[in-house]
Coordinates of C-alpha atoms in Angstrom, one line a residue:
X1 CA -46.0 -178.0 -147.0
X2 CA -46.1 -176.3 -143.2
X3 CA -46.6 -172.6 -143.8
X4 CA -43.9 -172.8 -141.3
X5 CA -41.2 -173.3 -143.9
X6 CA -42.2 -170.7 -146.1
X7 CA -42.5 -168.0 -143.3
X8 CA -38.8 -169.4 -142.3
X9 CA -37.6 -168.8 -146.3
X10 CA -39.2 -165.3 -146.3
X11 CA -37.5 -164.6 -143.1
X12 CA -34.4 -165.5 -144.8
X13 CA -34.8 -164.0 -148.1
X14 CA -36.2 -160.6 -147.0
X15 CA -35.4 -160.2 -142.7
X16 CA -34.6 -156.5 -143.2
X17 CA -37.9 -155.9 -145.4
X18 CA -41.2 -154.1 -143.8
X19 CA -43.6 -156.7 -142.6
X20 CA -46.0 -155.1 -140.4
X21 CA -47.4 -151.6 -139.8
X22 CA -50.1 -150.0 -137.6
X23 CA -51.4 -147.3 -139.8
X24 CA -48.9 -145.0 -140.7
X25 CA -46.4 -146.0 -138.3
X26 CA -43.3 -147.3 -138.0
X27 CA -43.2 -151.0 -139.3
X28 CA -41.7 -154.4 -138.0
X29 CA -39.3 -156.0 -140.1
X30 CA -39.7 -159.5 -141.0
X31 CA -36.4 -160.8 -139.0
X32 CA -38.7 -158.5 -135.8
X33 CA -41.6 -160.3 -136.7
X34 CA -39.6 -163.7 -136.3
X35 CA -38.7 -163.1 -133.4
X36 CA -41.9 -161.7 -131.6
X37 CA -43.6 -165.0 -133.0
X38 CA -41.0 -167.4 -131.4
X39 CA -41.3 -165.6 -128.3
X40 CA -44.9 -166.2 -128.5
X41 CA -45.2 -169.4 -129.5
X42 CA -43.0 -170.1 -126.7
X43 CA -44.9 -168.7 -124.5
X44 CA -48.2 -170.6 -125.5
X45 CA -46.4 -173.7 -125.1
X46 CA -44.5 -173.5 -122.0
X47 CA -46.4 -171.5 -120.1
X48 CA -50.0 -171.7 -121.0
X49 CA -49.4 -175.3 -122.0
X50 CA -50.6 -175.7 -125.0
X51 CA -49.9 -178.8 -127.1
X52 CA -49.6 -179.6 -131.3
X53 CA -53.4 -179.4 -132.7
X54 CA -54.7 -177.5 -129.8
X55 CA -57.2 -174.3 -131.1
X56 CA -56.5 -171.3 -130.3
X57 CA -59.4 -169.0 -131.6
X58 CA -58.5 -165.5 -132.4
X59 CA -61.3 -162.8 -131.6
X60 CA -60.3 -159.4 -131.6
X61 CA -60.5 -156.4 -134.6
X62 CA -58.0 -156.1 -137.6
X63 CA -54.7 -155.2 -135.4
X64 CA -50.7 -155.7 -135.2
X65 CA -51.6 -158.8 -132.8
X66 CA -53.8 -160.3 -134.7
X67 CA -51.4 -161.0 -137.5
X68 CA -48.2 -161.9 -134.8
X69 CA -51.0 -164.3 -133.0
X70 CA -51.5 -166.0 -136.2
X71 CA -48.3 -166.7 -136.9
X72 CA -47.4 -167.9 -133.4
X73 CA -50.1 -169.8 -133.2
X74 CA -48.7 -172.1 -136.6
X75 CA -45.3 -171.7 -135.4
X76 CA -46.5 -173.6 -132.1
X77 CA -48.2 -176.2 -134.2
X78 CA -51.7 -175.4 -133.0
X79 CA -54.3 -174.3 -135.3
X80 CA -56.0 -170.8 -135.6
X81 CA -59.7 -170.2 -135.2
X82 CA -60.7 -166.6 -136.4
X83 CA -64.0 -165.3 -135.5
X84 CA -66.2 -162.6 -136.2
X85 CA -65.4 -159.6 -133.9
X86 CA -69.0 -158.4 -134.4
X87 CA -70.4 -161.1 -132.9
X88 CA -72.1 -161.5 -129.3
X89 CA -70.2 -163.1 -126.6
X90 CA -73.1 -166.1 -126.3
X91 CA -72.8 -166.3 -129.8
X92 CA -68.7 -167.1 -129.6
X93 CA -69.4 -169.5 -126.9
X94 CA -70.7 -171.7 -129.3
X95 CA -67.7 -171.3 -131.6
X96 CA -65.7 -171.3 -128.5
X97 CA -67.4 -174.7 -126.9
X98 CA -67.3 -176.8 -130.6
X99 CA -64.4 -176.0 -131.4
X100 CA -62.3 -177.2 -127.8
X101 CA -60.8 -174.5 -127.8
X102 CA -58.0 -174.5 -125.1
X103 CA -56.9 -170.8 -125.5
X104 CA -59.0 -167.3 -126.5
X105 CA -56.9 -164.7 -127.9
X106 CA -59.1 -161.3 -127.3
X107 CA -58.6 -157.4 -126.5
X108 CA -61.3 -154.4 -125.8
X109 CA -65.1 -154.7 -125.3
X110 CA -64.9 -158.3 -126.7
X111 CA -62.0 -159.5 -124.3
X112 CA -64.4 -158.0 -121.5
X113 CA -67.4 -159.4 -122.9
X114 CA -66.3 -163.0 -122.9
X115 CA -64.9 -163.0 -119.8
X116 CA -68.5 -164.1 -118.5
X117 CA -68.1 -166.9 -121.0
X118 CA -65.0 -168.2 -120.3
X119 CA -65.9 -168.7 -116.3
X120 CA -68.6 -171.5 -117.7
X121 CA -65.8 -173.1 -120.2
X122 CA -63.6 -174.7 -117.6
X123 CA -60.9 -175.8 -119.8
X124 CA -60.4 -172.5 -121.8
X125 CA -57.9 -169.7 -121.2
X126 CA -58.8 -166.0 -122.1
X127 CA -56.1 -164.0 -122.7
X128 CA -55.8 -160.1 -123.3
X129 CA -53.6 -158.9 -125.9
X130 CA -53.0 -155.7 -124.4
X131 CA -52.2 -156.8 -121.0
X132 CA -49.1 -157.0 -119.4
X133 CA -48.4 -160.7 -119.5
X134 CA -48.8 -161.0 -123.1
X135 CA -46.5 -157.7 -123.7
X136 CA -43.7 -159.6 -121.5
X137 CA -44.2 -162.6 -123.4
X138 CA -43.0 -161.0 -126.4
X139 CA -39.2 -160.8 -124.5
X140 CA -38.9 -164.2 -123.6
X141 CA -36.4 -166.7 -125.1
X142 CA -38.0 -167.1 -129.0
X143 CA -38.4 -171.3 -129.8
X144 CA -37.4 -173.0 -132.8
X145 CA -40.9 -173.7 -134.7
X146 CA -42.9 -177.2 -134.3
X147 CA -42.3 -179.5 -136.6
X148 CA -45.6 -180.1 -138.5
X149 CA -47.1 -181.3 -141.9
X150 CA -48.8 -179.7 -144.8
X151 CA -51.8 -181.5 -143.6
X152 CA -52.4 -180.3 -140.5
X153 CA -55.1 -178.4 -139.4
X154 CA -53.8 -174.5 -139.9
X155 CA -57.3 -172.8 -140.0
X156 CA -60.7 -173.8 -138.5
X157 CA -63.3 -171.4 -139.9
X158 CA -67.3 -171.3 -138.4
X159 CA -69.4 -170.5 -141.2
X160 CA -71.4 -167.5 -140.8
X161 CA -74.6 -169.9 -139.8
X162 CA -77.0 -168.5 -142.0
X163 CA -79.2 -171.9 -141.9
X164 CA -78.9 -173.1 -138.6
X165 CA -75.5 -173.4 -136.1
X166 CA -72.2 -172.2 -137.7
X167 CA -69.8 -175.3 -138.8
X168 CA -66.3 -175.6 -138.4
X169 CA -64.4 -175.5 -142.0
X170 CA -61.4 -177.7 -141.3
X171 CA -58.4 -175.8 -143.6
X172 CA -55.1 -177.5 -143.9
X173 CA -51.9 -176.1 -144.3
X174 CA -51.4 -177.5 -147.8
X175 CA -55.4 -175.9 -148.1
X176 CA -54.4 -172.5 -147.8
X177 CA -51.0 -172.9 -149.8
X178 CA -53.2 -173.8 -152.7
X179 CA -55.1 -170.7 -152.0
X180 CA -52.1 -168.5 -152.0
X181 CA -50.9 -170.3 -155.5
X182 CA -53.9 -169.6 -157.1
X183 CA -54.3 -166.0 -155.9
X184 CA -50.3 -165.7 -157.5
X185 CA -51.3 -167.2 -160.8
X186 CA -55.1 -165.6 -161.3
X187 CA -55.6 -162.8 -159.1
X188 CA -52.7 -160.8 -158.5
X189 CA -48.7 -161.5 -158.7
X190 CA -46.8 -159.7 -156.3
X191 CA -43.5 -157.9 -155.6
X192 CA -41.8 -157.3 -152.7
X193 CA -43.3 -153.7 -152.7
X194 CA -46.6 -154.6 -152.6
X195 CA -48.9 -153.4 -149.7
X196 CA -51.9 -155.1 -148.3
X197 CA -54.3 -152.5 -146.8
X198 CA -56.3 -154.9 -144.1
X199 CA -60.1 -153.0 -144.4
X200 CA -62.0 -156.1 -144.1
X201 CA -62.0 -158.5 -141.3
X202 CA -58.5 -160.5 -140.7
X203 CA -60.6 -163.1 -139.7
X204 CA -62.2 -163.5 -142.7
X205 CA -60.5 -162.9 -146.7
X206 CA -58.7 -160.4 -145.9
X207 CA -56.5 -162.4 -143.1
X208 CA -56.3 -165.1 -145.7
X209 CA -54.7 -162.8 -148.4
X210 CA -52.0 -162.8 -146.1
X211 CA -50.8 -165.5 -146.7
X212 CA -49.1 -164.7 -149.9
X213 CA -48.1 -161.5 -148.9
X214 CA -45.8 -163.0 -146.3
X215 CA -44.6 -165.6 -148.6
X216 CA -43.7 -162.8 -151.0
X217 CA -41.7 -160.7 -148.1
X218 CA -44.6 -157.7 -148.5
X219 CA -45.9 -155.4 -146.1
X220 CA -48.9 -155.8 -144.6
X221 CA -50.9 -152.4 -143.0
X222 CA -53.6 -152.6 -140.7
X223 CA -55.3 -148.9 -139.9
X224 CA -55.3 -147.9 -136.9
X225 CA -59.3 -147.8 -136.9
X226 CA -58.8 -151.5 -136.9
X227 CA -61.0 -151.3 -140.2
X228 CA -62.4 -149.5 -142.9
X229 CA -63.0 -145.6 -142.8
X230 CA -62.8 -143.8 -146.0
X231 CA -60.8 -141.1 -144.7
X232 CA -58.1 -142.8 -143.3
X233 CA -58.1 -145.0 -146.3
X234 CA -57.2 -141.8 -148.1
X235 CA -54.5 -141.1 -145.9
X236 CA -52.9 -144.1 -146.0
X237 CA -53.0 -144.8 -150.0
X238 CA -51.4 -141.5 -150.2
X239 CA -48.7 -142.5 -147.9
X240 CA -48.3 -146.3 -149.3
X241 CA -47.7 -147.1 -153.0
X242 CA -49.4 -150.2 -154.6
X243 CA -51.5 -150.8 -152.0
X244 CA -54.2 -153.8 -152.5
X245 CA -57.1 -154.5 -150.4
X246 CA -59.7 -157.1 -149.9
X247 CA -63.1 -155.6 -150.0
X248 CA -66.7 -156.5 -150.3
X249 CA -68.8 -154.7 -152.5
X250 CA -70.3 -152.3 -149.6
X251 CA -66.9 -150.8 -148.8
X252 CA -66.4 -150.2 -153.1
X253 CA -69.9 -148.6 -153.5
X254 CA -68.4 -146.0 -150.3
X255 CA -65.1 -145.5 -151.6
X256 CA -66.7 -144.3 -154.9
X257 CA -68.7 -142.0 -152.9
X258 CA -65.8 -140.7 -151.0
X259 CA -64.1 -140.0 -154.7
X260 CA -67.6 -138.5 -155.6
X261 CA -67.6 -136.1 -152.6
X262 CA -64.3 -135.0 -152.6
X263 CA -63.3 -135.2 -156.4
X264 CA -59.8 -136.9 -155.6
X265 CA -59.5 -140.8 -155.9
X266 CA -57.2 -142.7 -153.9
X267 CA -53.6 -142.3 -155.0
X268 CA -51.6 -145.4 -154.3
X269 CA -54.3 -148.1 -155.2
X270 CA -52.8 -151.1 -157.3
X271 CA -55.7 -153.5 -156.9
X272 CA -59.4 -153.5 -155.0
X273 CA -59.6 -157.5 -154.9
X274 CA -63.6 -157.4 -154.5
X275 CA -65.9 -160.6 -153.1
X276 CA -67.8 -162.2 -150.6
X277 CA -70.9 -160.8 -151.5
X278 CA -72.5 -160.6 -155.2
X279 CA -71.1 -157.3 -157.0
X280 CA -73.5 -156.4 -160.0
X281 CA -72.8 -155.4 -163.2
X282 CA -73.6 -151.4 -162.6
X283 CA -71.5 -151.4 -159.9
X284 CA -68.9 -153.2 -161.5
X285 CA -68.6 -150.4 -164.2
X286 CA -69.4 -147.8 -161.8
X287 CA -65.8 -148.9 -160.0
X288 CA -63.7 -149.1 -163.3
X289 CA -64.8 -146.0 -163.9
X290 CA -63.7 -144.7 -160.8
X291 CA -60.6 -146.3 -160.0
X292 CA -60.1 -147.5 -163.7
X293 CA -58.3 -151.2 -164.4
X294 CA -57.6 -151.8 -161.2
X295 CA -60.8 -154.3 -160.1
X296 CA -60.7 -157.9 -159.6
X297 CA -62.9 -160.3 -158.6
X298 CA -63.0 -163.8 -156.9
X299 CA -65.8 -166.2 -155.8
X300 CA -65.3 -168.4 -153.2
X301 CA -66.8 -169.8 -149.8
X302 CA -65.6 -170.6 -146.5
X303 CA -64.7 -174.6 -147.8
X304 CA -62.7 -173.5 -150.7
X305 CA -61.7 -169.9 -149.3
X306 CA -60.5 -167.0 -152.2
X307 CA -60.0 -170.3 -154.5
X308 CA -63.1 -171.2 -156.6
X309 CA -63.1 -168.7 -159.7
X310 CA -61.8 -165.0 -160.4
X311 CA -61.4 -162.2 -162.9
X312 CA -58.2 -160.7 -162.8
X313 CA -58.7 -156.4 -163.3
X314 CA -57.5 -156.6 -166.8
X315 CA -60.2 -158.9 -167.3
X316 CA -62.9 -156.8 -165.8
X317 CA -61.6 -154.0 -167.3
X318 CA -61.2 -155.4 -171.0
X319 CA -65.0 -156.7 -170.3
X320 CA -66.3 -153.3 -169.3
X321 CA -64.4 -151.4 -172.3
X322 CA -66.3 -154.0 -175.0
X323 CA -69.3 -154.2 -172.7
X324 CA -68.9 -157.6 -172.7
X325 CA -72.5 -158.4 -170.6
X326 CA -71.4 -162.6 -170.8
X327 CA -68.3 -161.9 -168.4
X328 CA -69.5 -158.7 -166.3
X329 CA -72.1 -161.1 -165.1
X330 CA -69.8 -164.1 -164.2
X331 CA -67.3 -164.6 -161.7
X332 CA -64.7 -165.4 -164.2
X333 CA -63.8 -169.0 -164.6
X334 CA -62.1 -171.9 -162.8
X335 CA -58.4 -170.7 -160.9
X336 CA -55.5 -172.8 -161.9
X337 CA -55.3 -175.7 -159.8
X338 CA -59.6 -176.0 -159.3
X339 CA -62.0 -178.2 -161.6
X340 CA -65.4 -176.6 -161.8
X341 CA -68.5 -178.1 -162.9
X342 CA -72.0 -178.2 -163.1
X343 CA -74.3 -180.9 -162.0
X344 CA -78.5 -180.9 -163.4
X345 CA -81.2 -181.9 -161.4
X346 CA -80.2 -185.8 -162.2
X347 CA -76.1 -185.1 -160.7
X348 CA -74.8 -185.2 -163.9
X349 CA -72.3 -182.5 -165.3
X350 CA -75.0 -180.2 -167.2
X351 CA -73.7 -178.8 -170.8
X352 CA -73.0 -175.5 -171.1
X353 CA -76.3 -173.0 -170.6
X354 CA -77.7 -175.1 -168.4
X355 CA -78.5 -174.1 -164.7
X356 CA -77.3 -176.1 -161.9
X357 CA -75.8 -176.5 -158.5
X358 CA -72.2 -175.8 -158.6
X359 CA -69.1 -178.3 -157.4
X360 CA -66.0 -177.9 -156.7
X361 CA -62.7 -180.1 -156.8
X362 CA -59.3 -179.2 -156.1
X363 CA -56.3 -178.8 -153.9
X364 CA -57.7 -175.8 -151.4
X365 CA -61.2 -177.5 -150.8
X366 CA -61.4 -178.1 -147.1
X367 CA -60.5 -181.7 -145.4
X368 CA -64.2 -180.9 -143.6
X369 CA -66.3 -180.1 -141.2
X370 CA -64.8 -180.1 -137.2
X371 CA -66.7 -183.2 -135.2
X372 CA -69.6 -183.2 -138.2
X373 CA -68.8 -186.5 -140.4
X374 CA -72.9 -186.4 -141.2
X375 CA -72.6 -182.4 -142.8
X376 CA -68.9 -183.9 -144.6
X377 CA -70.3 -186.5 -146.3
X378 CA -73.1 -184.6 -147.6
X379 CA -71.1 -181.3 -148.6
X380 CA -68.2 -183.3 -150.1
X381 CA -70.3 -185.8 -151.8
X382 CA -68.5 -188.2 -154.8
X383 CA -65.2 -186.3 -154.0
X384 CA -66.6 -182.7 -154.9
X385 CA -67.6 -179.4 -152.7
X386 CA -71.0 -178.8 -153.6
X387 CA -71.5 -175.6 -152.7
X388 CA -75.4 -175.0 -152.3
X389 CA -75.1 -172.5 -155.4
X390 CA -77.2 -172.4 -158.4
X391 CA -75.0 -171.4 -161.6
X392 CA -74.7 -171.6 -165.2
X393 CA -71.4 -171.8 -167.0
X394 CA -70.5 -170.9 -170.5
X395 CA -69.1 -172.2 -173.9
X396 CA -65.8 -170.2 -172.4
X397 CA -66.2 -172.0 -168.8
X398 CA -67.2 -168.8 -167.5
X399 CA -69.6 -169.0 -164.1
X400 CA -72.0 -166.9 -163.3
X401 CA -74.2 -167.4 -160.4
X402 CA -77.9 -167.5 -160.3
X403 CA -78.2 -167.8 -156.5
X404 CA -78.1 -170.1 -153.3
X405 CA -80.2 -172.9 -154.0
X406 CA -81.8 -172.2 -150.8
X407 CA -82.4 -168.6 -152.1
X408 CA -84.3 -169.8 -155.4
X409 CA -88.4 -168.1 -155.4
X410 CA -90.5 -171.0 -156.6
X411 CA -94.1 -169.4 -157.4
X412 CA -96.6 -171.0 -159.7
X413 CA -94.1 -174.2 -159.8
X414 CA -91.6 -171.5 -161.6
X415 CA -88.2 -170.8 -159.9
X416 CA -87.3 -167.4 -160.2
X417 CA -83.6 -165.9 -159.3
X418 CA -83.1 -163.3 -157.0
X419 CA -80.1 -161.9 -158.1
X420 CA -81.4 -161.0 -161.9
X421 CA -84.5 -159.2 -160.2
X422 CA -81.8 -157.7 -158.0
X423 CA -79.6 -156.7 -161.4
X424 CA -82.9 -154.6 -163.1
X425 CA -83.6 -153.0 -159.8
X426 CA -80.3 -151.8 -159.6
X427 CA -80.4 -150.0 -162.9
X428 CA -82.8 -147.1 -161.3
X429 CA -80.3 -144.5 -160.9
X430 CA -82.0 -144.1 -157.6
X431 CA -81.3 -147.5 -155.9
X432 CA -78.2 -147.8 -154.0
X433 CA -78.8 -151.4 -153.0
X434 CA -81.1 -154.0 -153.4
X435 CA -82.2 -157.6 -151.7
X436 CA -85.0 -159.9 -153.2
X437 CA -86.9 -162.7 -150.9
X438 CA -89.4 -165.2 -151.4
X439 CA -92.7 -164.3 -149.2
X440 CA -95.1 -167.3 -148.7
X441 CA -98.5 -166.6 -150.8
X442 CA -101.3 -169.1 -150.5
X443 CA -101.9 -169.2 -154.1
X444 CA -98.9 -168.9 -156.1
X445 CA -96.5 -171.1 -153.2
X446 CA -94.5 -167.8 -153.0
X447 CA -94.2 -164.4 -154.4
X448 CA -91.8 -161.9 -154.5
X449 CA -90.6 -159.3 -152.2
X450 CA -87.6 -156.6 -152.8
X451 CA -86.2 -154.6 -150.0
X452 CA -84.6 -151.0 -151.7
X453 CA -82.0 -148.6 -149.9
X454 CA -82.2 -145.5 -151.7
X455 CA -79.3 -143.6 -152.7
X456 CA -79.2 -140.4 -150.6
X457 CA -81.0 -137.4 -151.3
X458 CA -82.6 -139.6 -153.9
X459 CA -86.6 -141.3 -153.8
X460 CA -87.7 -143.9 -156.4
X461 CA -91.9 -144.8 -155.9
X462 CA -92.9 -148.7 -156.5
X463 CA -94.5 -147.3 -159.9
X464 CA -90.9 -146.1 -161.0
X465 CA -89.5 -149.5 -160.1
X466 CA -92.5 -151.6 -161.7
X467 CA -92.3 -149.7 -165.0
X468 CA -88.5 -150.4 -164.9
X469 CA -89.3 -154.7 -164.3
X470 CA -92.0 -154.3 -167.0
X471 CA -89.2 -153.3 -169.8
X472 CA -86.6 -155.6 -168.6
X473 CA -87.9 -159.0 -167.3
X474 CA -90.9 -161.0 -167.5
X475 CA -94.3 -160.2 -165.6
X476 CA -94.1 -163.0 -163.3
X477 CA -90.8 -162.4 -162.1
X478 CA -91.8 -158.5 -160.6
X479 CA -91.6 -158.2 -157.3
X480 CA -95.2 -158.0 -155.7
X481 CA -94.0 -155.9 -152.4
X482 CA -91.4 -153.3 -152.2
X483 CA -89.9 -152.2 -148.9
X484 CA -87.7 -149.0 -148.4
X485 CA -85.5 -149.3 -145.7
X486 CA -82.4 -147.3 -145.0
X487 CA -79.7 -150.4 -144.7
X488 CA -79.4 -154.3 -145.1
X489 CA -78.8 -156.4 -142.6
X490 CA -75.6 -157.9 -143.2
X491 CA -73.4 -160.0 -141.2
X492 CA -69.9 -159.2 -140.3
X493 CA -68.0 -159.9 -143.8
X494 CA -71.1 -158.0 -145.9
X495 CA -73.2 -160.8 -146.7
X496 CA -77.0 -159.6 -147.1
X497 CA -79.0 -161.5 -144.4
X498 CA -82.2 -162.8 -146.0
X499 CA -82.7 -165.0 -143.2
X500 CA -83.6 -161.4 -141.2
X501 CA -84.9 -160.0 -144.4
X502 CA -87.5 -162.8 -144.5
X503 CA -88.3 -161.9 -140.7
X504 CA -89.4 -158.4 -141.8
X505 CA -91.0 -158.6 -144.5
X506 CA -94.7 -158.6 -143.5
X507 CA -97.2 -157.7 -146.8
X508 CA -100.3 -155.4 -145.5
X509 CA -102.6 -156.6 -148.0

């Protein structure tokens, strides 16, 4: 099914209803919404000429336009290509040159940024959001929407590129349908009430969560800082009841230090849907004590996006109140309409205990990669999405993740995890967060290397954080170098880059 027809339904079903906000401001109704969409896919059409399957990439921060481009963009019967907003223009002329795409939907510093770009891409058109043209097209005469299919391409997504050049994730309409079932039937079931609080990139979950939020007639808020700032964050879940948000683990660990430095927590939180990034166990309970049963969690990657595994918050909650270790170190198991399995070294499913890579089959797993049949045929081998992860899954099919399988340390012929070196570090009530690399050693093929941001105000000395490996893991999995360092480098949807990691971590002896 086209997202079209559902957006049409909602339209009828709840026109009057709130559907977008800036902040605190006043909000567009779903039957305004409708209308500013027609008028723009219009526009694309008939005056910038765009045709069914054109792209149209989207690269501005979280704002009003975003969401009204997105939805024009389907309603034209082209296909959406969100980018990182954080990125550097010659690094979107790549996404921009792969992709074809015939249109650039930008505003601010990027928009003037890429203009350089654009002049060497003959065939694109750069268009400010905030300029008058695009503010006129918004009166025009709305059109009727395109007809389309549920397989057509709705949402071609660059992976963040962390081996090599970034690769277009081909979504379908019918993909991200599947996605917005299974967030309705594991995650979170919504109301017509419900708010969705848009911290984290649009272009990334966050945008995606949309999708059901519209199909449910709810409101959608994007803050006027076009992201997240704890502040305003406050503000608005003091103005806004049941208000959701997507978040990576980062933007948790600083709302609970916001609640920690002001001694109020945020009033009109329903649900802190948590991912992209591995959250550990400590943090885990240190948010359910904050913010109590309101923490859910969902793996997923950019080929099966929000739509692999989850724990719902009364899960996590229930798990943390029995100290249930088994589930606070999984991601939960299989969503409704997904098969998950396990495959040893041999491709066979592995029983349960056994580490593996981890595959994926099921209704929201991309059509593939744009213009890369070589990189398809490998990822989507034997019908499944193998997704480069090393996992383990229970007698209860719960998952929990070892690491990428490019991640794995192999020293002395041994592989060791980084995350569960990551999960004893983390229990120094000094260490705020933690990353753990291979480093090449001559003799043992690698060893290990653990970079450390300290809380604030705090210290921890290598001695404190050896003692602590000693009592918790084996000897051979200790890190041999620590490095204290005041962030991680993360890319743009909190992802810890150990690609840069590995670039800076230089042993002196």
């Amino acid at each position: 099914m086209h997202l079209n027809q559902l957006f049409q339904r909602t339209v009828r079903l709840h026109g009057e209803r709130p559907a977008l906000a800036r902040g605190r401001g006043p909000s567009l109704s779903y039957r305004e919404l409708h209308r500013r969409v027609g008028a723009l896919a219009g526009w694309l059409r008939d005056d910038l000429g765009l045709r069914p399957g054109d792209r149209v990439t989207l690269a501005m921060k979280n704002c009003l336009q975003y969401a009204e481009a997105q939805l024009a963009i389907w309603h034209a019967g082209l296909c959406a290509v969100p980018v990182n907003a954080k990125l550097h223009p010659n690094e979107l002329e790549y996404v921009l040159q792969n992709s074809g795409s015939a249109a650039c939907l930008s505003s601010g510093e990027l928009y003037r940024g890429l203009q350089a770009v654009a002049g060497r891409l003959p065939g694109l058109r750069l268009i400010d959001v905030e300029a008058a043209d695009y503010v006129a097209a918004l009166g025009r005469e709305p059109i009727p929407p395109v007809p389309g299919e549920g397989g057509d391409l709705a949402w071609l997504f660059y992976t963040s590129g962390t081996t090599g050049r970034p690769k277009g994730v081909m979504l379908s309409h019918d993909n991200l349908l599947a996605s917005a079932l299974n967030f309705y039937a594991d995650v979170q079931p919504l109301a017509a009430d419900d708010v969705l609080v848009h911290v984290a990139p649009m272009s990334h979950g966050s945008g995606l969560y949309g999708v059901p939020y519209f199909i449910r007639g709810a409101l959608q808020v994007v803050p006027e800082s076009g992201g997240f700032d704890e502040a305003e964050l406050f503000e608005l879940l003091g103005h806004y009841r049941s208000a959701s948000l997507f978040a990576a683990p980062t933007i948790v660990q600083r709302m609970i230090q916001h609640v920690t430095a002001h001694g109020s927590a945020f009033p009109g939180l329903r649900a802190l849907i948590v991912g992209g990034a591995p959250f550990y166990v400590e943090d885990i309970k240190a948010a359910v004590a904050c913010f109590g049963p309101r923490i859910a969690q969902i793996y997923g990657q950019g080929e099966s996006p929000m739509s692999i595994t989850s724990l719902s918050a009364e899960q996590t909650a229930a798990a943390v109140a029995s100290d249930d270790q088994a589930v606070l170190a999984s991601v939960g198991g299989s969503q409704t309409s997904m098969e998950v399995v396990v495959l040893d070294a041999d491709g066979r499913p592995a029983p349960a205990g056994i580490l593996g890579e981890v595959v994926v089959r099921g209704p929201s797993v991309m059509k593939g990669y744009w213009d890369n049949p070589e990189a398809t045929a490998q990822t989507l081998a034997g019908g499944w999405l193998h997704t480069g992860d090393v996992g383990v899954l229970d007698e209860r099919g719960l998952l929990q993740l070892k690491d990428r399988s490019k991640d794995v340390i192999i020293s002395g012929g041994t592989n060791i995890y980084p995350r569960e070196v990551e999960e004893v570090l983390l229990q120094h009530v000094a260490v705020q967060e933690v990353s753990v690399i291979g480093v090449a050693d001559r003799e043992w093929g690698e060893s290990i290397a653990a970079f450390v941001v300290c809380q604030d105000g705090m210290t921890v000395t290598e001695a404190d954080l050896e003692a602590l490996c000693l009592r918790s893991i084996a000897r051979f999995k200790r890190p041999r170098w620590y490095f204290f360092v005041a962030e991680l480098p993360k890319n743009g949807t909190g992802k810890v880059l150990k690609t840069e990691l590995r670039k800076l971590a230089k042993p002196t002896s």
